Coordinates of C-alpha atoms and ligand atoms in Angstrom, one line a residue:
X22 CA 119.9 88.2 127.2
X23 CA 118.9 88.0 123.4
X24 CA 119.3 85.0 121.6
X25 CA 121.0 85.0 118.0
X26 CA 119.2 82.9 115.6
X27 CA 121.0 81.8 112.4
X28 CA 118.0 82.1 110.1
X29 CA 118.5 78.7 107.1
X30 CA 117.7 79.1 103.5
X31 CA 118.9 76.7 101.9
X32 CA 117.3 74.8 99.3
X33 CA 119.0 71.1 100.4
X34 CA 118.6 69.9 104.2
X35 CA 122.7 69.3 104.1
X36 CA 123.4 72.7 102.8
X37 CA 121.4 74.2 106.1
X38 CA 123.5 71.6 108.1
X39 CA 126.4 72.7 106.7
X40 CA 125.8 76.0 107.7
X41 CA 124.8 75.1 111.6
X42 CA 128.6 73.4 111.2
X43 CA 130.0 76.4 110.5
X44 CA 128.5 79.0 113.0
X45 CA 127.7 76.6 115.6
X46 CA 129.7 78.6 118.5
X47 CA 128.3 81.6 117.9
X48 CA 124.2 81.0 117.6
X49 CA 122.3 80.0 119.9
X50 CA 119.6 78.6 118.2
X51 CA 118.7 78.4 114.3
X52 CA 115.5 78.9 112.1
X53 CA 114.6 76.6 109.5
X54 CA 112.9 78.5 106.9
X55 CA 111.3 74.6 105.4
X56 CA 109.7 77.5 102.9
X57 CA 112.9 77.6 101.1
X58 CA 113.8 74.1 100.8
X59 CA 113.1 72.0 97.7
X60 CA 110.0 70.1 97.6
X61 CA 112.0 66.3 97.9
X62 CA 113.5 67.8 101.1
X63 CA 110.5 68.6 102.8
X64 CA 109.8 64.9 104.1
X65 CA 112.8 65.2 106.4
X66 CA 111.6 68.4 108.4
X67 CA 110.8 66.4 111.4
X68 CA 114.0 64.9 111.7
X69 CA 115.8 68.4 111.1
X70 CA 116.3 69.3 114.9
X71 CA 117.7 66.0 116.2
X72 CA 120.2 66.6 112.8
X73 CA 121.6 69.8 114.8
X74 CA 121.3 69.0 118.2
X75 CA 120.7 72.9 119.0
X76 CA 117.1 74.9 119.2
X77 CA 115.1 74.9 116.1
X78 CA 112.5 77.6 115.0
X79 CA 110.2 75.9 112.4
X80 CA 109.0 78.0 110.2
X81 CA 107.4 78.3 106.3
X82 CA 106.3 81.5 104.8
X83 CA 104.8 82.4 102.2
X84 CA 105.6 84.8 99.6
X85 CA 103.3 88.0 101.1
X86 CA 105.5 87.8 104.4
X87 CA 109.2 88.0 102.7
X88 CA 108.9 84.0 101.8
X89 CA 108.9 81.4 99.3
X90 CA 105.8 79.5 100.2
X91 CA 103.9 79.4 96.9
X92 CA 101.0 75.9 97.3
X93 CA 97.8 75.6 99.4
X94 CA 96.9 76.4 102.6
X95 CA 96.2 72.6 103.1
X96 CA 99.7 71.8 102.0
X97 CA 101.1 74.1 104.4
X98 CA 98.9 72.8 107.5
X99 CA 100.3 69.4 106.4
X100 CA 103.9 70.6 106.6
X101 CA 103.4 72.1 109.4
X102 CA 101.6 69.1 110.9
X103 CA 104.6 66.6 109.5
X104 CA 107.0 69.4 111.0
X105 CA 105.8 69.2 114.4
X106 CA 106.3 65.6 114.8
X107 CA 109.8 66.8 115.4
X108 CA 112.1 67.9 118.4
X109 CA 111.4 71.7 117.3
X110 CA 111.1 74.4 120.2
X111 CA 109.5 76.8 118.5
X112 CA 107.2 77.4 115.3
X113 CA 106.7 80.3 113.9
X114 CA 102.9 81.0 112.9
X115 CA 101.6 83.9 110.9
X116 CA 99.4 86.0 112.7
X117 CA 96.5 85.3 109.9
X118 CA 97.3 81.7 110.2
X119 CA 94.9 80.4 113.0
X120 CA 94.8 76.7 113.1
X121 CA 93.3 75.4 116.4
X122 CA 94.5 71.8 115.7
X123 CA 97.9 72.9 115.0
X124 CA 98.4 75.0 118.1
X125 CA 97.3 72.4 120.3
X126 CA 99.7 70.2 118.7
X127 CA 101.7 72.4 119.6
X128 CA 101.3 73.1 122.8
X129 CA 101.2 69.1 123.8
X130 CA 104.8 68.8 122.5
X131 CA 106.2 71.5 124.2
X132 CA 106.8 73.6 121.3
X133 CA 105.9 77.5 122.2
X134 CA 104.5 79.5 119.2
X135 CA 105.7 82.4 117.8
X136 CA 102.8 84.9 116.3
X137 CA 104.1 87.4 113.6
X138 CA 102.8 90.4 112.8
X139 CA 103.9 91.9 109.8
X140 CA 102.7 95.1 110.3
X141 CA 103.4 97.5 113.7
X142 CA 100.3 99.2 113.7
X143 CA 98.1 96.3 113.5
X144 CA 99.0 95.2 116.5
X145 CA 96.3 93.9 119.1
X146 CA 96.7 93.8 123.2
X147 CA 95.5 90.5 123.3
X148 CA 99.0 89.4 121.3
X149 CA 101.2 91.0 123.9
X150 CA 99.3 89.3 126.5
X151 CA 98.8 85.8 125.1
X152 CA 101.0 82.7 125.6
X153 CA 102.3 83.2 122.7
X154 CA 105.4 84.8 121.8
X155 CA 104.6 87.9 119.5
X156 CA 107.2 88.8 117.0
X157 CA 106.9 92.1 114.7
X158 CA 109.1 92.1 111.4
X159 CA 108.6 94.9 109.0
X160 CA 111.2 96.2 106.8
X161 CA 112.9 99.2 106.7
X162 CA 113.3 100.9 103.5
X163 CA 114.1 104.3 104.6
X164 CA 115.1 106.4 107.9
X165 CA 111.9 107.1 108.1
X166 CA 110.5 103.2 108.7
X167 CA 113.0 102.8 110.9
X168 CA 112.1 105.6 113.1
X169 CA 108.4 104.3 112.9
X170 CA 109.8 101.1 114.1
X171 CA 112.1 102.4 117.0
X172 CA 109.2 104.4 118.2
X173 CA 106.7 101.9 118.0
X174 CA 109.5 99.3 119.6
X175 CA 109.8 102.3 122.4
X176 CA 106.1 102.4 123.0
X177 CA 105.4 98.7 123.3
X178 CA 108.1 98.3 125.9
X179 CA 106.4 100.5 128.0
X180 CA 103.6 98.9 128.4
X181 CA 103.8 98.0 131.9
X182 CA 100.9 94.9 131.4
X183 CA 102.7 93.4 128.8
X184 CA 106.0 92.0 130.1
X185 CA 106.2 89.1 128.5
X186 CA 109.2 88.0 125.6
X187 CA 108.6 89.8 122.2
X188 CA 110.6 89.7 119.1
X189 CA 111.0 92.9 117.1
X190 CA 112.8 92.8 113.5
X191 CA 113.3 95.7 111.2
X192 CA 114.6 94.1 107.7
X193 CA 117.2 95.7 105.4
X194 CA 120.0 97.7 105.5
X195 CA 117.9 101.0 107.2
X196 CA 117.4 98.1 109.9
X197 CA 120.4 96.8 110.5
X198 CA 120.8 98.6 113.8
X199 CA 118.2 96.8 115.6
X200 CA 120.2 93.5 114.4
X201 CA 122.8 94.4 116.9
X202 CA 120.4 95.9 119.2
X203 CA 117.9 93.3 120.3
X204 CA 119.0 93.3 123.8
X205 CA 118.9 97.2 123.7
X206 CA 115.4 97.0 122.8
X207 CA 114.1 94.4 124.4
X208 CA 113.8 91.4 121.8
X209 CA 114.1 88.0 122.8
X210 CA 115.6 87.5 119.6
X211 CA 117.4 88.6 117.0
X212 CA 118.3 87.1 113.5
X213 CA 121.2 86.7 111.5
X214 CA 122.4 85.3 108.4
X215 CA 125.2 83.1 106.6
X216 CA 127.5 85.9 105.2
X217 CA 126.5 86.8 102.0
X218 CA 122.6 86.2 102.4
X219 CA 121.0 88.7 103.7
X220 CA 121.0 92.6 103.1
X221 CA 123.4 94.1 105.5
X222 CA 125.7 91.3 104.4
X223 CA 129.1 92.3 105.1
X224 CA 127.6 92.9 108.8
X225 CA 125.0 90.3 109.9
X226 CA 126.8 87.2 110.0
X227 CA 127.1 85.4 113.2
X228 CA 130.3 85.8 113.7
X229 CA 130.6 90.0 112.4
X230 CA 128.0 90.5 115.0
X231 CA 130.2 88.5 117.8
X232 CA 133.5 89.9 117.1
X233 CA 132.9 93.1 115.4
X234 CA 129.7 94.3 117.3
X235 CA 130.0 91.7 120.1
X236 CA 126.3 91.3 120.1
X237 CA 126.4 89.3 123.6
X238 CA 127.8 92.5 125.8
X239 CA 125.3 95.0 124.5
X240 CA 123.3 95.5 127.8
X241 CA 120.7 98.2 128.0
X242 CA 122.8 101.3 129.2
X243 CA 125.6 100.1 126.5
X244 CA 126.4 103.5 124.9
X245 CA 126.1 103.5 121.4
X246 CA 127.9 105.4 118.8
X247 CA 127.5 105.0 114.4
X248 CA 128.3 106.3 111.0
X249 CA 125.5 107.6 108.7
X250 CA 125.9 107.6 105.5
X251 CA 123.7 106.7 101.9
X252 CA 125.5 104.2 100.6
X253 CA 127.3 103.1 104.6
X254 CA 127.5 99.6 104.2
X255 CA 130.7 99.6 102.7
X256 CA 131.8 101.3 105.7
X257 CA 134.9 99.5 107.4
X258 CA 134.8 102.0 110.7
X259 CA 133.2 99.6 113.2
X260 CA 135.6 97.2 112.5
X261 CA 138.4 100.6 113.7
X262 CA 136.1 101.5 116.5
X263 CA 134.5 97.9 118.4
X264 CA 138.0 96.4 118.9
X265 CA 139.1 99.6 120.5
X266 CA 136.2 99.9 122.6
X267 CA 136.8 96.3 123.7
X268 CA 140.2 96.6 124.3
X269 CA 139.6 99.5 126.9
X270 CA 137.0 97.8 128.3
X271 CA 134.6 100.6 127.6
X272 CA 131.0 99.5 127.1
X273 CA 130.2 101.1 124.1
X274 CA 128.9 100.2 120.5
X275 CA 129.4 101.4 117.0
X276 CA 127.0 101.0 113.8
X277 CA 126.2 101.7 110.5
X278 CA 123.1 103.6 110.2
X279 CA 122.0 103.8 106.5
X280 CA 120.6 107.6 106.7
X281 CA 118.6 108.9 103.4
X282 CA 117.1 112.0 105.2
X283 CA 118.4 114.1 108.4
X284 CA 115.4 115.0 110.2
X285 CA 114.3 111.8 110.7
X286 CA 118.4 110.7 112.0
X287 CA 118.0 113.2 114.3
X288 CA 115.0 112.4 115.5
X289 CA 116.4 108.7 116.0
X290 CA 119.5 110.3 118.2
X291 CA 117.6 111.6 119.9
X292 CA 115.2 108.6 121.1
X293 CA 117.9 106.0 120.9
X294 CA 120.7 108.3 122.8
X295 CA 123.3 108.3 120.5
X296 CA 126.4 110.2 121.8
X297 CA 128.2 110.6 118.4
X298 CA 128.5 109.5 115.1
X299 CA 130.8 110.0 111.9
X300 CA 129.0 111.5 108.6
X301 CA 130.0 110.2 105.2
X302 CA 128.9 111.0 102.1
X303 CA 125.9 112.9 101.3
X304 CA 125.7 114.3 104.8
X305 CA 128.9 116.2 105.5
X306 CA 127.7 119.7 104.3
X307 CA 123.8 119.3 105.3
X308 CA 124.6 118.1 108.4
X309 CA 126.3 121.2 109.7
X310 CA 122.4 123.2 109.7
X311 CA 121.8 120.6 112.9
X312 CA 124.8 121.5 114.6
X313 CA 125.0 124.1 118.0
X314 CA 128.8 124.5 117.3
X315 CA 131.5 123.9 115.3
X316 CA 135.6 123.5 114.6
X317 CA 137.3 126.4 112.6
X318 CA 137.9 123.2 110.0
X319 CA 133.9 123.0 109.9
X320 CA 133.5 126.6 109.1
X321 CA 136.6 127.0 106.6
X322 CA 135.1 123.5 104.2
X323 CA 131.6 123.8 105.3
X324 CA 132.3 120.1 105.8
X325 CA 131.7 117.9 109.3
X326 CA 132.5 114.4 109.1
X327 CA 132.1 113.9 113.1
X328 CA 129.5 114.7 115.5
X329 CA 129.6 114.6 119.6
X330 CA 126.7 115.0 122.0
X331 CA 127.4 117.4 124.7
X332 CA 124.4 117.2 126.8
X333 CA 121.2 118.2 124.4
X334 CA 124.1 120.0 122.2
X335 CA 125.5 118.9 118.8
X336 CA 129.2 120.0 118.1
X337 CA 130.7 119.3 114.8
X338 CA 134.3 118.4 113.7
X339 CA 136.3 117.9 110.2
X340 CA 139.0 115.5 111.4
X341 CA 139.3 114.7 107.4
X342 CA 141.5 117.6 107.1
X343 CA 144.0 116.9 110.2
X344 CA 143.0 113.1 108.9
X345 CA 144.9 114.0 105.0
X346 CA 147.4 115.7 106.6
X347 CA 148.9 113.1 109.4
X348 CA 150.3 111.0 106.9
X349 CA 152.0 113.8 104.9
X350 CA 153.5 114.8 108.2
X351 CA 154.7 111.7 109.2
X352 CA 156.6 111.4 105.8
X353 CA 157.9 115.0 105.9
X354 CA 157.7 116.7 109.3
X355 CA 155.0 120.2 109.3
X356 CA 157.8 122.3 108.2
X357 CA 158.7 121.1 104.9
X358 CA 155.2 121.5 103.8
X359 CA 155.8 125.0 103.7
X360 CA 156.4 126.5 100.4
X361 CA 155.8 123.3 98.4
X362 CA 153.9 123.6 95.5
X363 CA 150.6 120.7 94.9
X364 CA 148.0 119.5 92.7
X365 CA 144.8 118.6 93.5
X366 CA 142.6 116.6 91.1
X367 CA 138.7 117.5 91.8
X368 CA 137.0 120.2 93.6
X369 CA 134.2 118.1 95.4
X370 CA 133.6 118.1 98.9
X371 CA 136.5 115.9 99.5
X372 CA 138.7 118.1 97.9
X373 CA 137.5 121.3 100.1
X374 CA 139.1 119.7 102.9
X375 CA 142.1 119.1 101.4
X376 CA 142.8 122.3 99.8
X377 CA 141.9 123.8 103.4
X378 CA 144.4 121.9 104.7
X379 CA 147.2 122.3 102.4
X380 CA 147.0 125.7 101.9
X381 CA 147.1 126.5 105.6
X382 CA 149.9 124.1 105.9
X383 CA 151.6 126.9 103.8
X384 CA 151.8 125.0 100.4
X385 CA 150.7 127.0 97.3
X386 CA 147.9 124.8 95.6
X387 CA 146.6 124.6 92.1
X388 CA 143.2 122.9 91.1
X389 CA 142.2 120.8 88.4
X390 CA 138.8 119.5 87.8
X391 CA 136.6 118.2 85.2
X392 CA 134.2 120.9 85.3
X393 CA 136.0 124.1 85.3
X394 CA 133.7 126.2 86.8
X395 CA 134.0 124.0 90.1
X396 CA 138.0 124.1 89.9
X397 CA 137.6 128.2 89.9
X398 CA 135.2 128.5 92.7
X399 CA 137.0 126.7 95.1
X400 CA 140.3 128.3 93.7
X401 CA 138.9 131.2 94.5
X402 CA 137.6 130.7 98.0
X403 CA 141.4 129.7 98.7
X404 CA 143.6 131.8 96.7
X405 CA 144.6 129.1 94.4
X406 CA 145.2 128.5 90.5
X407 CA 142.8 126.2 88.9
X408 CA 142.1 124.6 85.2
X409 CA 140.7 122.1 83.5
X410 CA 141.3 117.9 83.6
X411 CA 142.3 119.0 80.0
X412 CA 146.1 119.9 78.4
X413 CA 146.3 122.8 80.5
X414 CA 145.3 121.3 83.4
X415 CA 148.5 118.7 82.5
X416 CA 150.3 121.8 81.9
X417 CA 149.5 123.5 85.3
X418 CA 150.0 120.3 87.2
X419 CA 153.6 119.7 85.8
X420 CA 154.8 122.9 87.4
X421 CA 152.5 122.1 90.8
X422 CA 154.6 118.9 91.0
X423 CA 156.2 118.2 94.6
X424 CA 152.7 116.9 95.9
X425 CA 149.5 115.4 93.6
X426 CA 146.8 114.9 95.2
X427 CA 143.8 112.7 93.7
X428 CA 140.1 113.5 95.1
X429 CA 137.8 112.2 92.3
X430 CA 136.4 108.7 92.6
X431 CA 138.0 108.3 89.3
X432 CA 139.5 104.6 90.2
X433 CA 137.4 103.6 93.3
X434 CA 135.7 100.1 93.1
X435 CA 134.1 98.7 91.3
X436 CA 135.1 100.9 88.3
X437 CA 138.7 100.3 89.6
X438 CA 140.2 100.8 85.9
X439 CA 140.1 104.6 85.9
X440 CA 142.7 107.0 86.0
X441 CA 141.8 110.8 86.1
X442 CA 145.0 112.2 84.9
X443 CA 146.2 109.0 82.4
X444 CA 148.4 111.7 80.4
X445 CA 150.4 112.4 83.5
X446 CA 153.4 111.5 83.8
X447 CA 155.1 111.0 87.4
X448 CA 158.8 112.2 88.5
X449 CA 160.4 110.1 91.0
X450 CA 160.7 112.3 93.8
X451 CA 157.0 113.4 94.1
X452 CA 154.6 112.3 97.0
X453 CA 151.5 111.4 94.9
X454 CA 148.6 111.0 97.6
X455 CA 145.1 109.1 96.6
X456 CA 141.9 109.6 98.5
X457 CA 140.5 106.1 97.6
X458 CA 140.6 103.7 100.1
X459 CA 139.1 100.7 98.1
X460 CA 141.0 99.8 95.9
X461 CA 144.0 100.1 98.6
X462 CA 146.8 100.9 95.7
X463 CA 144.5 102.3 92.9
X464 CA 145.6 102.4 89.3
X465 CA 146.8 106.2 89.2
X466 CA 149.0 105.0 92.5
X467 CA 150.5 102.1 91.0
X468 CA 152.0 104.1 88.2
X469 CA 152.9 106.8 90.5
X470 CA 154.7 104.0 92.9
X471 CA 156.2 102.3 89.8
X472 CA 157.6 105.7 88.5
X473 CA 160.0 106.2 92.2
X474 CA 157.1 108.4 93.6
X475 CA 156.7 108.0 97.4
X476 CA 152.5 106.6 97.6
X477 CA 150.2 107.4 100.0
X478 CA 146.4 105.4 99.8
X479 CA 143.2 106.6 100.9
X480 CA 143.1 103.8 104.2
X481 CA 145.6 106.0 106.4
X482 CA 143.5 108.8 106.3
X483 CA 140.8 107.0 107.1
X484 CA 142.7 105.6 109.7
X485 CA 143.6 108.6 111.2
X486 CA 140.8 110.6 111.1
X487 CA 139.1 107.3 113.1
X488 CA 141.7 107.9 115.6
X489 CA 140.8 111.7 116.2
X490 CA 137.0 110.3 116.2
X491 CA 137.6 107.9 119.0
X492 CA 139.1 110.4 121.2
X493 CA 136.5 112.4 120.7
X494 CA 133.8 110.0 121.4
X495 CA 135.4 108.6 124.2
X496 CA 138.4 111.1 125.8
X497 CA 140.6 107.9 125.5
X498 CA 143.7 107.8 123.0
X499 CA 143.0 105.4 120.3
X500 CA 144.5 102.1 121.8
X501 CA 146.1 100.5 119.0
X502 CA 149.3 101.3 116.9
X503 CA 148.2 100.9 113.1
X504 CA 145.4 99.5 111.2
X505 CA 142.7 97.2 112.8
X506 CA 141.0 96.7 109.4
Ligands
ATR9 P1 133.5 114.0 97.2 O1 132.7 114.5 98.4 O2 133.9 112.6 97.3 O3 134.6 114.9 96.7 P2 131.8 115.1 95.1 O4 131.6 116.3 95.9 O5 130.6 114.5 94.4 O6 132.4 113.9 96.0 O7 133.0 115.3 94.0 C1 133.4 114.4 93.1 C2 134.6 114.8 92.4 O8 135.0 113.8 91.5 C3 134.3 116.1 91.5 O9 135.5 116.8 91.4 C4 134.0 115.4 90.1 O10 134.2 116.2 89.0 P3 133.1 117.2 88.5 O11 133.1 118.4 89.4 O12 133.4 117.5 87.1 O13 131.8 116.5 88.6 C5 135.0 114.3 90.2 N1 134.6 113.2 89.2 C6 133.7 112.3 89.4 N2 133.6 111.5 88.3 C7 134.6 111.9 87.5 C8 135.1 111.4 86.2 N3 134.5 110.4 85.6 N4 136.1 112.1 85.7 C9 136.7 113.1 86.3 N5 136.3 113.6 87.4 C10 135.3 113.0 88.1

């Protein structure tokens, strides 16, 4: 089973302690990076493990290999040397850095060595088949690395001569997934972070990876699900998805996978087995080229936000249009849709699916966007009327006034001080409805809300077309009754 290791940076022994304090019960052993510690702190490394009664990796790296190691080689040895005085079980050499004395001093205390290789091509036989533990880090700064990395991961666990514990890291966001999935791919050990610290943050602290991704079930035949997206790590869907999973008791996974390019994503489902995975922004139209079949939703938006695996076959889904709706329907029943008249603010992809899904719900739509030309080529597609975000636009909207709809990321965080439509003013009995999920109430809502409007936010659409997901993914009804967030 792989080990979580709470890497430390701090610059003060007492700060790292503080740390091991707080995420004690979920590591299982911690990494002092002595690289990052101020020099009048360095004296103490030898007492460090006996300071945290729990496994210590000993480590200092220098500033080529992701470090902050910046004096002599002979200062180092010394460290290193003064480090291994202590109650360490493990050090962590570079693979460059061959020092027989060291090793055998080493050895005599007990202390097994970790070799890093900081490069996956580079690497020899003879380090897969030496006492030592061999350990390969790169980072990922595109899909691209991290397919190189999976496949090269892929290829050394087949080596049936080499069976001995390896470490495999891929750094950054693009390799967050194989964070989570060190016992998936055969590392001894994988590495995590205080929150805030890392890339991935949000994601790679000890206890994120225990009770979001619960790092210690994933076994090897663990099915494993994802979002891909460019920017994803905002995503708040595996925190929707994992306790549901866990709650049925179905042994299943779900990740962000930071995705710049398709080919190479597809290339990864295919080699890691992913059964399914929601799209967010800027996959949802490009991703429908990779796709054996689709929804009527699909076709009508050119828009998929959810993929399933049926056998070698891709089939697509837009659940963001039953997504937008389920709350409307919940306020008003499908019938009273009918016949009432909306506003839509935007005419980006998001607002395809929206329009799509009002104007087959039988209300009569009208379109206003910054750029015109946008506003009258989706009106068009759809039979709609359309203008500017200008006084006619205000005009149009005024008489389009049962339902507004806001699509634009006018308002989203950070910039959570915009308001698309600031000249608008709201009736009381509208239903004003605002795609934004982060802020939860943004700006335009709150003077919507404060005028009587009934308010609708961006997180029960999200919500619900999570729900749809799951039962896709898994034939099982989503288990819980209202936000897991
Ligand atoms: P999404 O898939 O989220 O809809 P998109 O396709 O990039 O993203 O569409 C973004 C929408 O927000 C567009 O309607 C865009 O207006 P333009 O078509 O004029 O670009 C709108 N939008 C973005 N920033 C805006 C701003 N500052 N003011 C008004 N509208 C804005």
């Amino acid at each position: 089973m792989a080990l979580l290791c709470l890497e430390l940076t701090g610059k003060k022994i007492r700060e790292n302690i503080q740390q091991v304090e707080k995420y004690r019960s979920s590591v299982d052993l911690v990494e002092l990076r002595a690289d990052c510690l101020a020099g009048e702190e360095l004296f103490q490394i030898h007492k460090f493990p006996l300071m945290v009664s729990l496994p210590v990796i000993l480590s200092i790296r220098r500033e080529e290999t992701g470090g902050s190691f910046n004096a002599s080689e002979e200062e180092r040895r010394k460290l290193f040397e003064l480090g291994l005085t202590g109650n360490y079980a493990f050090v962590d050499f570079e693979a460059g850095f061959q020092v027989p004395s060291l090793k055998e001093k080493a050895l005599n205390s007990g202390i097994k060595i970790i070799r890093s290789f900081y490069n996956l091509s580079g690497v020899e036989r003879s380090a897969l088949l030496s006492s030592e533990i061999p350990k390969f880090e790169v980072r990922s700064s595109s899909t691209a690395d991290f397919l190189r990395f999976i496949e090269a991961v892929l290829s050394l666990k087949e080596e049936p001569s080499c069976s001995g514990r390896r470490i495999f890291v891929a750094r950054g966001d693009y390799g967050f997934p194989s964070v989570v999935l060190a016992e998936k791919l055969g590392s001894f050990i994988t590495y995590c972070s205080a929150e805030g610290r890392e890339s991935a943050h949000g994601h790679s602290d000890p206890e994120t990876l225990q009770e979001i991704y619960r790092f210690k079930n994933i076994k090897r035949e663990t099915s494993l699900f994802g979002i891909i997206g460019n920017p994803v790590m905002h995503t708040r869907s595996p925190r929707i998805h994992n306790p549901a999973f866990k709650h049925l008791g179905i042994d299943a996974v779900y990740i962000p996978f930071q995705t710049d390019t398709l080919p190479e994503f597809m290339k990864l489902m295919d080699i890691m087995d992913i059964r399914g995975f929601s799209v967010t922004i800027p996959h949802k139209e490009r991703i429908i080229e990779f796709l054996d079949s689709q929804s009527e939703a699909v076709s009508a938006t050119g828009s998929c936000n959810t993929v399933v695996r049926r056998g070698k076959k891709l089939h697509g889904e837009n659940y963001d249009v039953e997504g937008f709706l389920d709350p409307l329907k919940k306020r008003l029943g499908s019938e009273r849709l009918k016949g009432m008249k909306a506003t839509v603010i935007g005419a980006g992809g998001a607002a395809r699916s929206v329009v799509f899904a009002l104007v087959s719900s039988g209300v009569e739509v009208c379109i206003i966007n910054r750029t015109k030309e946008k506003a009258e080529k989706l009106a068009k597609e759809f039979r709609c009327k359309y203008e500017g975000l200008d006084e006619s636009g205000l005009d149009l909207a005024r008489i389009y006034n049962n339902l507004v709809v806001q699509t634009t990321s006018v308002g989203m965080y950070p910039n959570v001080d915009g308001d698309p439509l600031p000249e608008y003013e709201f009736k009381r009995d509208q239903i004003v409805y605002d795609l934004i999920y982060i802020p939860e109430e943004t700006n335009f809502l709150k003077r919507a809300k404060e005028a009587g409007c009934t308010v609708i936010g961006g997180g029960e659409m999200l919500l619900q077309q999570a729900y749809r997901q799951f039962s896709l993914f898994t034939g099982k009804q989503y288990p819980f009754n209202g936000s897991r967030d």
